[in-house]
Amino acid sequence: ANAFVYYGLALNSGNLGGSLYLNFFMASASDLPAIAIGAWLVDLPMLGRRMTLSGSMVLSGLACGACILSPGQGFTTLAAMIGKFGICCSFAVVFVYAAELFPTPLRSAGMGLCSLSARVGGVLAPSVVLLPGVLPLLTFGGFAFLAGLLILLLPETLGRPLPDKVSDCIDPVSYTHLTLPTKRIV
């Protein structure tokens, strides 16, 4: 959902009305502060990875959904740029969080599957951009909002050791301690 919404909003900037160049510039300019804010929020103990990812995707979904209330072209453009900011912020977090969810023996295969899914979303995004009116923004907003809510079902990974076995993922409550060596090697 993340890559689908990210690439879709980037491609949809030409459909917002007004100057194509100004819209694309604003959409691209929002990426730098979004990545910096996402990288900063992801390590805050009070938010963590799950809430940062979920919150930024829900923000993106709500902003894109607000385009229905559009009193004018300027409001639609602003809402789309806030949506692009939110999804870019989540893009900075999603690969760190996803890698921490998989146990060591499955981590590379799991990340490969995540990357494959992201590419499928990137391939589908240009087709959605061709929909009429605000349907592209509603589609992208709906996917971002739903994905943001579903992320809340996953465990928090900040400050926790990476799972070593599949059983660590099945019962994450029992895997909350960090095991350190007890003997000091001189």
PDB file of C-alpha atoms in Angstrom, residues 38-180:
ATOM      1  CA  GLY A  38      10.092  10.290   9.816  1.00  0.00           C
ATOM      2  CA  ALA A  39      13.707   9.400  10.645  1.00  0.00           C
ATOM      3  CA  TRP A  40      13.493  11.486  13.817  1.00  0.00           C
ATOM      4  CA  LEU A  41      10.095  10.187  14.983  1.00  0.00           C
ATOM      5  CA  VAL A  42      10.938   6.527  14.406  1.00  0.00           C
ATOM      6  CA  ASP A  43      13.422   6.469  17.300  1.00  0.00           C
ATOM      7  CA  LEU A  44      11.329   8.380  19.839  1.00  0.00           C
ATOM      8  CA  PRO A  45      10.429   5.981  22.673  1.00  0.00           C
ATOM      9  CA  MET A  46       6.972   7.494  23.136  1.00  0.00           C
ATOM     10  CA  LEU A  47       6.025   6.903  19.485  1.00  0.00           C
ATOM     11  CA  GLY A  48       8.172   4.083  18.171  1.00  0.00           C
ATOM     12  CA  ARG A  49       8.094   2.532  14.761  1.00  0.00           C
ATOM     13  CA  ARG A  50       4.524   1.239  14.717  1.00  0.00           C
ATOM     14  CA  MET A  51       2.838   4.494  15.751  1.00  0.00           C
ATOM     15  CA  THR A  52       5.042   6.586  13.450  1.00  0.00           C
ATOM     16  CA  LEU A  53       4.229   4.376  10.471  1.00  0.00           C
ATOM     17  CA  SER A  54       0.552   4.079  11.309  1.00  0.00           C
ATOM     18  CA  GLY A  55       0.117   7.769  12.100  1.00  0.00           C
ATOM     19  CA  SER A  56       1.797   8.974   8.940  1.00  0.00           C
ATOM     20  CA  MET A  57      -0.249   6.600   6.770  1.00  0.00           C
ATOM     21  CA  VAL A  58      -3.500   7.596   8.477  1.00  0.00           C
ATOM     22  CA  LEU A  59      -2.544  11.276   8.004  1.00  0.00           C
ATOM     23  CA  SER A  60      -1.995  10.600   4.322  1.00  0.00           C
ATOM     24  CA  GLY A  61      -5.314   8.782   4.031  1.00  0.00           C
ATOM     25  CA  LEU A  62      -7.274  11.503   5.801  1.00  0.00           C
ATOM     26  CA  ALA A  63      -5.628  14.255   3.754  1.00  0.00           C
ATOM     27  CA  CYS A  64      -6.413  12.493   0.484  1.00  0.00           C
ATOM     28  CA  GLY A  65      -9.948  11.786   1.662  1.00  0.00           C
ATOM     29  CA  ALA A  66     -10.413  15.466   2.518  1.00  0.00           C
ATOM     30  CA  CYS A  67     -10.307  16.204  -1.192  1.00  0.00           C
ATOM     31  CA  ILE A  68     -14.010  15.285  -1.313  1.00  0.00           C
ATOM     32  CA  LEU A  69     -14.727  18.375   0.796  1.00  0.00           C
ATOM     33  CA  SER A  70     -12.852  20.431  -1.753  1.00  0.00           C
ATOM     34  CA  PRO A  71     -14.125  24.007  -1.689  1.00  0.00           C
ATOM     35  CA  GLY A  72     -11.611  24.858  -4.386  1.00  0.00           C
ATOM     36  CA  GLN A  73      -8.569  23.877  -6.335  1.00  0.00           C
ATOM     37  CA  GLY A  74      -6.162  25.309  -3.739  1.00  0.00           C
ATOM     38  CA  PHE A  75      -7.625  23.183  -0.950  1.00  0.00           C
ATOM     39  CA  THR A  76      -7.392  20.024  -3.062  1.00  0.00           C
ATOM     40  CA  THR A  77      -3.760  20.754  -3.889  1.00  0.00           C
ATOM     41  CA  LEU A  78      -2.925  21.444  -0.233  1.00  0.00           C
ATOM     42  CA  ALA A  79      -4.661  18.255   0.922  1.00  0.00           C
ATOM     43  CA  ALA A  80      -2.834  16.217  -1.726  1.00  0.00           C
ATOM     44  CA  MET A  81       0.515  17.710  -0.630  1.00  0.00           C
ATOM     45  CA  ILE A  82      -0.222  16.851   3.020  1.00  0.00           C
ATOM     46  CA  GLY A  83      -1.071  13.338   1.850  1.00  0.00           C
ATOM     47  CA  LYS A  84       2.218  13.148  -0.050  1.00  0.00           C
ATOM     48  CA  PHE A  85       4.070  14.379   3.043  1.00  0.00           C
ATOM     49  CA  GLY A  86       2.469  11.691   5.214  1.00  0.00           C
ATOM     50  CA  ILE A  87       3.121   8.831   2.822  1.00  0.00           C
ATOM     51  CA  CYS A  88       6.720   9.954   2.296  1.00  0.00           C
ATOM     52  CA  CYS A  89       7.232  10.035   6.051  1.00  0.00           C
ATOM     53  CA  SER A  90       5.922   6.481   6.269  1.00  0.00           C
ATOM     54  CA  PHE A  91       8.132   5.425   3.361  1.00  0.00           C
ATOM     55  CA  ALA A  92      11.157   6.404   5.472  1.00  0.00           C
ATOM     56  CA  VAL A  93       9.981   4.071   8.252  1.00  0.00           C
ATOM     57  CA  VAL A  94       8.425   1.083   6.505  1.00  0.00           C
ATOM     58  CA  PHE A  95      11.579  -0.799   5.532  1.00  0.00           C
ATOM     59  CA  VAL A  96      13.155  -0.458   8.982  1.00  0.00           C
ATOM     60  CA  TYR A  97       9.974  -1.635  10.680  1.00  0.00           C
ATOM     61  CA  ALA A  98       9.308  -4.469   8.228  1.00  0.00           C
ATOM     62  CA  ALA A  99      12.836  -5.850   8.609  1.00  0.00           C
ATOM     63  CA  GLU A 100      12.462  -5.911  12.394  1.00  0.00           C
ATOM     64  CA  LEU A 101       9.239  -7.922  12.212  1.00  0.00           C
ATOM     65  CA  PHE A 102      10.713 -10.964  10.441  1.00  0.00           C
ATOM     66  CA  PRO A 103      12.749 -13.619  12.297  1.00  0.00           C
ATOM     67  CA  THR A 104      16.373 -14.053  11.239  1.00  0.00           C
ATOM     68  CA  PRO A 105      15.917 -17.180   9.064  1.00  0.00           C
ATOM     69  CA  LEU A 106      13.088 -15.538   7.102  1.00  0.00           C
ATOM     70  CA  ARG A 107      14.225 -11.922   7.083  1.00  0.00           C
ATOM     71  CA  SER A 108      15.700 -11.781   3.577  1.00  0.00           C
ATOM     72  CA  ALA A 109      12.827 -13.755   2.038  1.00  0.00           C
ATOM     73  CA  GLY A 110      10.284 -11.633   3.916  1.00  0.00           C
ATOM     74  CA  MET A 111      11.889  -8.390   2.783  1.00  0.00           C
ATOM     75  CA  GLY A 112      12.002  -9.736  -0.763  1.00  0.00           C
ATOM     76  CA  LEU A 113       8.272 -10.416  -0.590  1.00  0.00           C
ATOM     77  CA  CYS A 114       7.689  -6.907   0.788  1.00  0.00           C
ATOM     78  CA  SER A 115       9.729  -5.434  -2.049  1.00  0.00           C
ATOM     79  CA  LEU A 116       7.809  -7.484  -4.617  1.00  0.00           C
ATOM     80  CA  SER A 117       4.490  -6.300  -3.167  1.00  0.00           C
ATOM     81  CA  ALA A 118       5.695  -2.706  -3.271  1.00  0.00           C
ATOM     82  CA  ARG A 119       6.621  -3.039  -6.941  1.00  0.00           C
ATOM     83  CA  VAL A 120       3.182  -4.437  -7.755  1.00  0.00           C
ATOM     84  CA  GLY A 121       1.684  -1.368  -6.080  1.00  0.00           C
ATOM     85  CA  GLY A 122       4.003   0.864  -8.088  1.00  0.00           C
ATOM     86  CA  VAL A 123       2.876  -0.823 -11.305  1.00  0.00           C
ATOM     87  CA  LEU A 124      -0.819  -0.412 -10.459  1.00  0.00           C
ATOM     88  CA  ALA A 125      -0.596   3.246  -9.383  1.00  0.00           C
ATOM     89  CA  PRO A 126      -0.469   4.770 -12.919  1.00  0.00           C
ATOM     90  CA  SER A 127      -3.715   2.988 -13.825  1.00  0.00           C
ATOM     91  CA  VAL A 128      -5.502   4.507 -10.832  1.00  0.00           C
ATOM     92  CA  VAL A 129      -4.262   7.983 -11.770  1.00  0.00           C
ATOM     93  CA  LEU A 130      -6.302   7.694 -14.987  1.00  0.00           C
ATOM     94  CA  LEU A 131      -9.587   7.534 -13.045  1.00  0.00           C
ATOM     95  CA  PRO A 132     -11.773  10.662 -13.360  1.00  0.00           C
ATOM     96  CA  GLY A 133     -12.124  13.467 -10.824  1.00  0.00           C
ATOM     97  CA  VAL A 134     -11.177  12.866  -7.210  1.00  0.00           C
ATOM     98  CA  LEU A 135     -11.368   9.069  -7.515  1.00  0.00           C
ATOM     99  CA  PRO A 136      -7.570   8.673  -7.637  1.00  0.00           C
ATOM    100  CA  LEU A 137      -7.123  10.653  -4.418  1.00  0.00           C
ATOM    101  CA  LEU A 138      -9.946   8.735  -2.739  1.00  0.00           C
ATOM    102  CA  THR A 139      -8.453   5.408  -3.810  1.00  0.00           C
ATOM    103  CA  PHE A 140      -4.991   6.303  -2.578  1.00  0.00           C
ATOM    104  CA  GLY A 141      -6.433   7.789   0.606  1.00  0.00           C
ATOM    105  CA  GLY A 142      -8.536   4.709   1.299  1.00  0.00           C
ATOM    106  CA  PHE A 143      -5.570   2.369   0.886  1.00  0.00           C
ATOM    107  CA  ALA A 144      -3.318   4.536   3.082  1.00  0.00           C
ATOM    108  CA  PHE A 145      -5.956   4.878   5.803  1.00  0.00           C
ATOM    109  CA  LEU A 146      -6.782   1.167   5.871  1.00  0.00           C
ATOM    110  CA  ALA A 147      -3.105   0.157   5.879  1.00  0.00           C
ATOM    111  CA  GLY A 148      -2.414   2.640   8.675  1.00  0.00           C
ATOM    112  CA  LEU A 149      -5.121   1.066  10.824  1.00  0.00           C
ATOM    113  CA  LEU A 150      -3.988  -2.486  10.065  1.00  0.00           C
ATOM    114  CA  ILE A 151      -0.434  -1.642  11.145  1.00  0.00           C
ATOM    115  CA  LEU A 152      -1.781  -1.183  14.667  1.00  0.00           C
ATOM    116  CA  LEU A 153      -2.318  -4.962  14.802  1.00  0.00           C
ATOM    117  CA  LEU A 154       1.442  -5.560  14.535  1.00  0.00           C
ATOM    118  CA  PRO A 155       3.823  -5.494  17.528  1.00  0.00           C
ATOM    119  CA  GLU A 156       6.128  -2.597  18.388  1.00  0.00           C
ATOM    120  CA  THR A 157       9.785  -3.327  17.606  1.00  0.00           C
ATOM    121  CA  LEU A 158      11.582  -0.299  19.034  1.00  0.00           C
ATOM    122  CA  GLY A 159      13.979  -1.287  21.807  1.00  0.00           C
ATOM    123  CA  ARG A 160      13.300  -4.990  21.381  1.00  0.00           C
ATOM    124  CA  PRO A 161      15.774  -7.566  20.100  1.00  0.00           C
ATOM    125  CA  LEU A 162      15.266  -8.927  16.627  1.00  0.00           C
ATOM    126  CA  PRO A 163      13.412 -12.241  16.624  1.00  0.00           C
ATOM    127  CA  ASP A 164      15.808 -15.154  16.109  1.00  0.00           C
ATOM    128  CA  LYS A 165      13.243 -17.904  15.540  1.00  0.00           C
ATOM    129  CA  VAL A 166       9.746 -18.138  14.127  1.00  0.00           C
ATOM    130  CA  SER A 167       8.516 -19.048  17.617  1.00  0.00           C
ATOM    131  CA  ASP A 168       9.669 -15.604  18.806  1.00  0.00           C
ATOM    132  CA  CYS A 169       7.173 -14.059  16.407  1.00  0.00           C
ATOM    133  CA  ILE A 170       4.349 -16.371  17.404  1.00  0.00           C
ATOM    134  CA  ASP A 171       4.602 -15.380  21.071  1.00  0.00           C
ATOM    135  CA  PRO A 172       6.139 -11.886  21.054  1.00  0.00           C
ATOM    136  CA  VAL A 173       5.146 -11.204  24.689  1.00  0.00           C
ATOM    137  CA  SER A 174       7.595 -13.786  25.999  1.00  0.00           C
ATOM    138  CA  TYR A 175      10.355 -12.354  23.815  1.00  0.00           C
ATOM    139  CA  THR A 176      10.689  -8.957  25.461  1.00  0.00           C
ATOM    140  CA  HIS A 177      14.032  -9.310  27.190  1.00  0.00           C
ATOM    141  CA  LEU A 178      17.395  -8.560  25.710  1.00  0.00           C
ATOM    142  CA  THR A 179      19.849 -11.359  26.384  1.00  0.00           C
ATOM    143  CA  LEU A 180      23.380 -10.185  26.988  1.00  0.00           C
TER     144      LEU A 180
END
